[in-house]
Coordinates of C-alpha atoms and ligand atoms in Angstrom, one line a residue:
M1 CA 8.3 37.3 18.5
K2 CA 9.1 34.2 20.6
V3 CA 7.0 31.1 19.9
K4 CA 6.9 28.1 22.3
V5 CA 6.2 24.9 20.5
G6 CA 5.3 21.7 22.3
V7 CA 5.9 18.3 20.6
L8 CA 4.6 14.9 21.5
S9 CA 4.3 11.4 20.1
A10 CA 1.1 9.4 20.8
G11 CA 0.0 5.8 20.0
G12 CA 2.4 3.1 18.9
D13 CA 6.0 3.9 18.6
C14 CA 7.9 3.4 15.3
P15 CA 11.1 4.3 13.6
G16 CA 11.2 7.8 12.2
I17 CA 9.6 9.7 15.2
N18 CA 13.0 10.6 16.6
S19 CA 14.2 11.8 13.2
T20 CA 11.2 14.0 13.0
V21 CA 11.8 15.5 16.4
H22 CA 15.5 16.0 15.6
W23 CA 14.8 17.9 12.4
L24 CA 11.9 19.8 13.9
V25 CA 14.2 21.1 16.6
Y26 CA 17.0 21.9 14.1
S27 CA 14.7 23.8 11.9
A28 CA 13.0 25.6 14.8
L29 CA 16.3 26.7 16.3
D30 CA 18.0 27.7 13.0
K31 CA 19.1 31.3 13.8
D32 CA 19.6 32.1 10.1
L33 CA 16.0 31.6 9.4
A34 CA 14.7 33.8 12.4
P35 CA 14.8 37.2 10.6
E36 CA 12.9 35.9 7.6
R37 CA 10.4 34.1 9.8
G38 CA 10.1 37.1 12.1
M39 CA 10.0 34.7 15.0
M40 CA 12.3 32.7 17.4
F41 CA 11.3 29.3 18.7
E42 CA 11.6 27.4 21.9
V43 CA 10.7 23.7 21.8
L44 CA 9.3 21.7 24.7
G45 CA 9.0 17.9 24.4
I46 CA 6.1 16.4 26.2
V47 CA 6.9 13.0 27.8
D48 CA 4.6 10.0 27.1
G49 CA 2.2 11.7 24.7
W50 CA -1.3 12.7 26.0
K51 CA -0.5 11.1 29.3
G52 CA 2.2 13.7 29.9
L53 CA -0.2 16.6 29.1
M54 CA -2.8 15.0 31.4
E55 CA -0.5 14.4 34.3
V56 CA 1.8 17.3 34.3
K57 CA 1.4 19.9 37.0
P58 CA 2.8 23.0 35.3
D59 CA 3.3 24.9 38.6
N60 CA 5.3 22.1 40.2
K61 CA 9.1 21.9 39.3
E62 CA 9.4 18.2 39.9
S63 CA 6.4 17.4 37.8
L64 CA 7.6 19.6 35.0
K65 CA 10.9 17.8 35.1
H66 CA 9.2 14.4 34.9
W67 CA 6.7 15.2 32.2
T68 CA 8.5 17.7 29.9
L69 CA 11.8 17.9 28.2
P70 CA 13.2 21.2 26.9
L71 CA 14.7 20.3 23.6
D72 CA 17.8 21.9 22.0
K73 CA 20.2 20.9 19.2
E74 CA 22.6 19.2 21.6
M75 CA 19.9 17.1 23.2
V76 CA 18.5 15.8 19.9
R77 CA 21.7 15.7 18.0
T78 CA 21.9 11.9 17.6
W79 CA 18.2 11.1 17.8
D80 CA 17.7 10.9 14.0
R81 CA 19.3 7.5 13.8
Y82 CA 17.4 5.8 16.6
G83 CA 14.0 3.9 16.4
G84 CA 11.2 4.2 18.9
T85 CA 10.5 7.5 20.5
R86 CA 12.8 9.2 22.9
L87 CA 9.9 11.4 24.1
G88 CA 8.0 8.3 25.1
T89 CA 4.4 7.5 24.2
S90 CA 1.2 6.1 25.5
R91 CA -2.2 4.9 24.2
V92 CA -4.4 7.0 26.3
N93 CA -7.4 9.0 25.0
P94 CA -8.0 12.4 26.6
F95 CA -11.6 12.2 25.2
D96 CA -12.2 8.7 26.6
P97 CA -16.0 8.8 27.1
K98 CA -15.6 6.8 30.3
K99 CA -13.3 9.6 31.7
D100 CA -13.0 12.7 29.6
R101 CA -9.8 14.6 30.6
S102 CA -9.6 16.8 27.6
A103 CA -10.2 20.0 29.6
V104 CA -7.1 19.3 31.6
V105 CA -5.1 18.9 28.4
V106 CA -6.3 22.3 27.1
E107 CA -5.6 23.9 30.4
N108 CA -2.1 22.5 30.6
V109 CA -1.3 23.5 27.1
E110 CA -2.1 27.0 28.2
K111 CA -0.3 26.8 31.5
L112 CA 2.8 25.5 29.8
G113 CA 2.6 28.6 27.5
L114 CA 2.5 26.5 24.3
D115 CA 1.7 28.7 21.3
A116 CA 1.5 25.6 19.1
L117 CA 1.4 21.8 19.6
V118 CA 2.9 19.3 17.1
V119 CA 1.3 15.9 17.4
I120 CA 3.1 12.9 15.9
G121 CA 0.3 10.3 15.7
G122 CA -1.8 7.8 13.8
F123 CA -5.5 8.0 13.0
D124 CA -6.7 7.9 16.6
N125 CA -4.3 10.4 18.0
L126 CA -4.5 12.8 15.1
G127 CA -8.3 12.6 15.8
V128 CA -7.5 13.8 19.3
A129 CA -5.4 16.6 17.9
Y130 CA -8.3 17.7 15.7
K131 CA -10.7 17.7 18.6
L132 CA -8.2 19.8 20.6
Y133 CA -7.9 22.2 17.6
R134 CA -11.6 22.7 17.8
E135 CA -11.2 23.5 21.4
G136 CA -8.8 26.3 20.5
V137 CA -5.4 24.5 20.7
R138 CA -3.2 25.5 17.7
V139 CA -2.2 22.0 16.5
V140 CA -0.1 20.7 13.6
G141 CA -0.3 16.9 12.9
I142 CA 2.4 14.6 11.6
P143 CA 1.2 11.2 10.3
K144 CA 2.9 8.2 11.9
T145 CA 1.9 4.6 11.7
I146 CA 3.5 1.4 10.3
D147 CA 0.0 0.6 8.9
R148 CA 0.1 3.5 6.5
D149 CA -3.6 3.8 6.8
I150 CA -4.1 7.6 7.1
A151 CA -5.8 9.1 4.1
G152 CA -4.6 12.5 2.9
T153 CA -1.0 11.5 2.7
D154 CA 0.9 9.0 0.6
Y155 CA 3.3 8.2 3.5
T156 CA 3.2 7.7 7.2
L157 CA 6.3 7.4 9.3
G158 CA 7.5 3.9 10.1
F159 CA 6.0 2.1 7.2
D160 CA 9.2 1.7 5.2
S161 CA 11.2 0.5 8.2
A162 CA 8.5 -2.1 9.1
V163 CA 8.3 -3.4 5.5
N164 CA 12.1 -3.8 5.5
I165 CA 12.0 -5.7 8.8
I166 CA 9.2 -8.0 7.6
T167 CA 11.1 -8.7 4.4
E168 CA 14.3 -9.5 6.2
D169 CA 12.5 -11.8 8.7
I170 CA 10.8 -13.7 5.9
D171 CA 14.1 -14.1 4.2
R172 CA 15.3 -15.8 7.4
L173 CA 12.2 -17.9 7.7
R174 CA 12.5 -19.0 4.0
I175 CA 15.8 -20.7 4.8
T176 CA 14.4 -22.9 7.5
A177 CA 11.1 -23.4 5.7
G178 CA 13.0 -24.6 2.6
S179 CA 15.3 -26.8 4.6
H180 CA 12.4 -28.6 6.2
S181 CA 9.9 -28.4 3.4
R182 CA 7.4 -26.6 5.6
V183 CA 4.6 -24.1 5.4
F184 CA 5.2 -21.0 7.4
V185 CA 2.3 -18.7 8.4
V186 CA 3.7 -15.3 9.2
E187 CA 1.4 -12.7 10.9
S188 CA 2.2 -9.1 10.3
M189 CA 0.6 -6.0 11.9
G190 CA -2.1 -4.1 10.0
R191 CA -5.2 -3.6 12.0
Q192 CA -7.6 -2.5 9.2
A193 CA -5.2 -1.9 6.3
G194 CA -3.3 -4.6 4.5
W195 CA -0.5 -2.4 3.0
L196 CA 2.2 -3.8 5.3
A197 CA 1.4 -7.4 4.4
L198 CA 0.9 -6.6 0.7
E199 CA 4.1 -4.6 0.2
A200 CA 6.3 -6.7 2.4
G201 CA 4.8 -9.8 0.8
E202 CA 5.7 -8.4 -2.6
A203 CA 9.2 -7.6 -1.5
A204 CA 9.8 -11.0 0.1
G205 CA 8.0 -12.8 -2.7
V206 CA 5.7 -14.9 -0.5
S207 CA 3.3 -17.4 -1.9
I208 CA 0.1 -16.1 -0.3
I209 CA -0.9 -12.7 1.2
L210 CA -4.0 -12.2 3.3
I211 CA -5.3 -8.7 4.0
P212 CA -8.1 -7.2 6.1
E213 CA -9.8 -5.7 3.1
H214 CA -10.7 -9.1 1.6
D215 CA -12.1 -12.0 3.7
F216 CA -10.4 -15.2 2.7
L217 CA -11.6 -18.7 2.3
T218 CA -9.5 -21.1 4.4
E219 CA -10.3 -23.9 1.9
R220 CA -8.9 -21.8 -0.9
V221 CA -5.7 -21.1 1.1
I222 CA -5.3 -24.8 1.6
D223 CA -6.0 -25.6 -2.1
L224 CA -3.3 -23.1 -3.1
L225 CA -0.8 -24.7 -0.7
Q226 CA -1.6 -28.2 -1.9
A227 CA -1.2 -27.1 -5.5
R228 CA 2.2 -25.7 -4.7
K229 CA 3.2 -29.0 -3.0
K230 CA 2.0 -30.9 -6.0
S231 CA 4.1 -28.9 -8.3
F232 CA 7.1 -29.7 -6.1
E233 CA 7.6 -26.3 -4.5
R234 CA 9.6 -27.2 -1.4
Y235 CA 8.0 -24.7 0.9
S236 CA 5.4 -21.9 1.1
I237 CA 5.1 -18.8 3.1
V238 CA 1.6 -17.3 3.9
L239 CA 1.8 -13.7 5.1
V240 CA -1.4 -12.7 6.9
S241 CA -2.3 -9.2 8.3
E242 CA -3.4 -9.3 12.0
G243 CA -6.7 -7.7 10.8
A244 CA -7.5 -10.4 8.1
K245 CA -10.2 -12.9 8.7
P246 CA -11.9 -15.9 7.1
R247 CA -15.1 -15.2 5.3
G248 CA -18.2 -15.5 7.5
M249 CA -16.2 -15.5 10.7
D250 CA -15.4 -12.9 13.3
H251 CA -11.8 -11.6 13.9
V252 CA -9.6 -13.9 16.0
Y253 CA -8.2 -12.1 19.1
E254 CA -5.7 -13.9 21.3
K255 CA -5.8 -11.2 23.9
R256 CA -8.9 -9.9 25.6
G257 CA -9.8 -6.3 26.2
R258 CA -9.7 -3.0 24.4
D259 CA -7.4 0.0 24.3
G260 CA -8.4 3.6 25.3
F261 CA -9.8 4.1 21.8
G262 CA -12.1 1.1 22.0
H263 CA -10.0 -1.1 19.7
H264 CA -9.5 -4.8 20.4
F265 CA -5.9 -5.9 21.0
M266 CA -5.0 -7.5 17.7
G267 CA -3.2 -10.8 17.0
G268 CA -4.1 -14.4 16.7
I269 CA -5.3 -15.0 13.1
G270 CA -1.9 -16.5 12.1
G271 CA -2.0 -19.2 14.8
F272 CA -5.6 -19.9 13.9
L273 CA -4.9 -20.3 10.2
A274 CA -1.7 -22.4 10.9
E275 CA -3.8 -24.8 13.0
E276 CA -6.6 -25.0 10.3
I277 CA -4.0 -25.8 7.6
Q278 CA -2.4 -28.4 9.8
K279 CA -5.8 -30.0 10.7
H280 CA -6.8 -30.4 7.1
T281 CA -3.6 -31.4 5.3
D282 CA -0.5 -33.5 5.8
L283 CA 1.7 -30.4 5.3
E284 CA 4.0 -29.5 8.1
V285 CA 3.1 -26.1 9.3
R286 CA 4.8 -23.6 11.6
Y287 CA 3.5 -20.1 12.7
V288 CA 5.3 -16.9 13.6
A289 CA 3.7 -13.6 14.7
L290 CA 6.2 -10.8 14.1
R291 CA 4.3 -8.5 16.4
H292 CA 6.3 -5.6 17.9
L293 CA 9.6 -6.7 16.3
Q294 CA 8.2 -5.0 13.2
R295 CA 8.2 -1.7 15.0
G296 CA 11.7 -2.0 16.5
G297 CA 15.2 -1.2 15.4
S298 CA 16.5 1.9 13.7
P299 CA 14.8 3.8 10.9
T300 CA 15.6 3.1 7.3
A301 CA 17.2 5.8 5.2
Y302 CA 13.7 6.6 3.8
D303 CA 12.1 7.0 7.3
R304 CA 15.0 9.2 8.4
R305 CA 14.5 11.4 5.3
M306 CA 10.7 11.5 5.8
G307 CA 11.3 12.4 9.4
R308 CA 13.3 15.3 8.2
K309 CA 10.6 16.4 5.8
F310 CA 7.8 16.1 8.3
G311 CA 9.8 17.8 11.1
V312 CA 10.8 20.7 8.9
A313 CA 7.3 21.0 7.5
A314 CA 5.8 21.2 11.0
I315 CA 7.8 24.3 11.7
D316 CA 7.0 25.8 8.3
M317 CA 3.3 25.2 9.1
I318 CA 3.6 27.0 12.4
V319 CA 5.3 29.9 10.7
N320 CA 2.6 30.0 8.1
E321 CA -0.1 29.6 10.8
D322 CA -1.4 26.5 9.1
F323 CA -3.1 25.1 12.2
G324 CA -5.6 22.2 12.3
R325 CA -3.7 20.6 9.4
M326 CA -1.5 17.6 8.9
A327 CA 1.9 17.6 7.0
S328 CA 1.5 15.3 4.0
L329 CA 3.4 13.7 1.2
R330 CA 1.5 13.9 -2.1
H331 CA 3.0 12.6 -5.3
G332 CA 6.5 13.0 -4.0
E333 CA 5.9 16.6 -2.8
M334 CA 5.4 17.9 0.7
T335 CA 2.2 19.7 1.4
S336 CA -0.4 20.0 4.2
V337 CA -4.1 18.9 4.4
P338 CA -6.8 19.8 6.9
L339 CA -6.9 17.2 9.7
K340 CA -10.7 17.1 9.2
K341 CA -10.3 16.0 5.6
A342 CA -7.4 13.5 6.4
L343 CA -9.5 11.8 9.1
E344 CA -12.7 11.4 7.0
R345 CA -11.8 7.9 6.2
L346 CA -9.0 5.3 6.5
N347 CA -6.6 4.6 3.6
L348 CA -7.4 1.0 2.9
V349 CA -6.1 -1.3 0.1
D350 CA -8.3 -0.9 -3.0
V351 CA -8.8 -4.6 -3.7
E352 CA -9.8 -4.1 -7.3
R353 CA -6.7 -2.1 -8.1
F354 CA -4.1 -4.0 -6.1
Y355 CA -5.2 -7.5 -5.0
N356 CA -5.7 -10.8 -6.7
T357 CA -8.7 -12.3 -5.0
K358 CA -8.2 -15.6 -6.8
Y359 CA -4.6 -16.3 -5.9
Y360 CA -4.4 -14.1 -2.7
R361 CA -1.5 -12.0 -3.8
S362 CA -0.7 -8.6 -5.4
L363 CA -2.5 -8.1 -8.7
D364 CA -0.3 -9.4 -11.5
R365 CA -1.4 -6.6 -13.9
I366 CA 0.2 -3.2 -13.3
L367 CA -0.4 -1.2 -16.5
Ligands
F6P401 O1 -1.7 1.2 15.0 C1 -0.5 0.7 14.6 C2 -0.2 -0.7 15.1 O2 1.1 -1.0 14.8 C3 -1.2 -1.8 14.6 O3 -0.8 -2.4 13.4 C4 -1.2 -2.7 15.8 O4 -2.5 -3.4 15.9 C5 -1.1 -1.9 17.0 O5 -0.3 -0.7 16.5 C6 -0.4 -2.5 18.1 O6 -0.4 -1.6 19.2 P1 0.3 -1.8 20.6 O7 1.7 -1.4 20.5 O8 -0.5 -0.9 21.5 O9 0.2 -3.3 21.0

């Protein structure tokens, strides 16, 4: 039996996606496994995520060339070591209530002859995958987001690389902050979940971590900074998630508008907080938003390995006909969970278990 698998990446890019595609193709095209599986695979990459599936005209050669990419081992051989996504991605929602194009997607999946579709996406795009599954598309999901906010898995691709980048960047900032005796406010990503700030903050040993799950008091941040100054600490670093906000206030958004899933464009809280600290103290304050730098560069060893596990798992799931499910890491073991279950809620920081609401940092008690 010949099985044609489509694979696409949707939503924000991140390190680890290319590794996933590399290993998915290597596993799918492994001739030794074909007899045991009772099937042979063909893999078709879809360019630019859902946009590709919405725009492609399967009967038109030029269009096919533009929006799809037949994948073989030679093509993806070196992909595992590169960040971003070689397939391209987009943030478009086929189920956008303003213009629902999901029927076109379903039709194109059929016209392209795809027996299964692997979707590498975050919460929103795995949500699209689940809706398509309900429309009859045989989907398999792979969790990907530097925010690590998808429930049903202990890991999402890109998180480890982003934590490493933030840690390295803070190491750099610490040198200049220390030289000038300054306060640096560093804004990380993390729309609703504070995992990135919390874990990178732990790794970098920053003074104050602010996360979306706990609204902070600006006065308290200032008090903590003043206390550090009084005890002759030369500098302080405040790491704030883009989704964090002061108690009693709305989110701060620098950029107007919303994406195809109705989300505000994030970013701005770091600048706001830096200004507040500057206004109310004689501390010298600087502000850096790491923004998309956090998602750039090559994947860490861990993300390459997780890409391998997720990519191989996706093919195993197709062989086992585990459709409508997401590959998942649970307690160090690979498994799969129904997309419906994985998407019931977001995986947010449990403040009671992990966060010190008095000193705005990781909880000091572990056991
Ligand atoms: O959803 C993952 C994420 O990295 C968020 O942390 C961030 O708000 C968003 O992507 C940024 O998206 P874009 O690349 O579209 O600006």
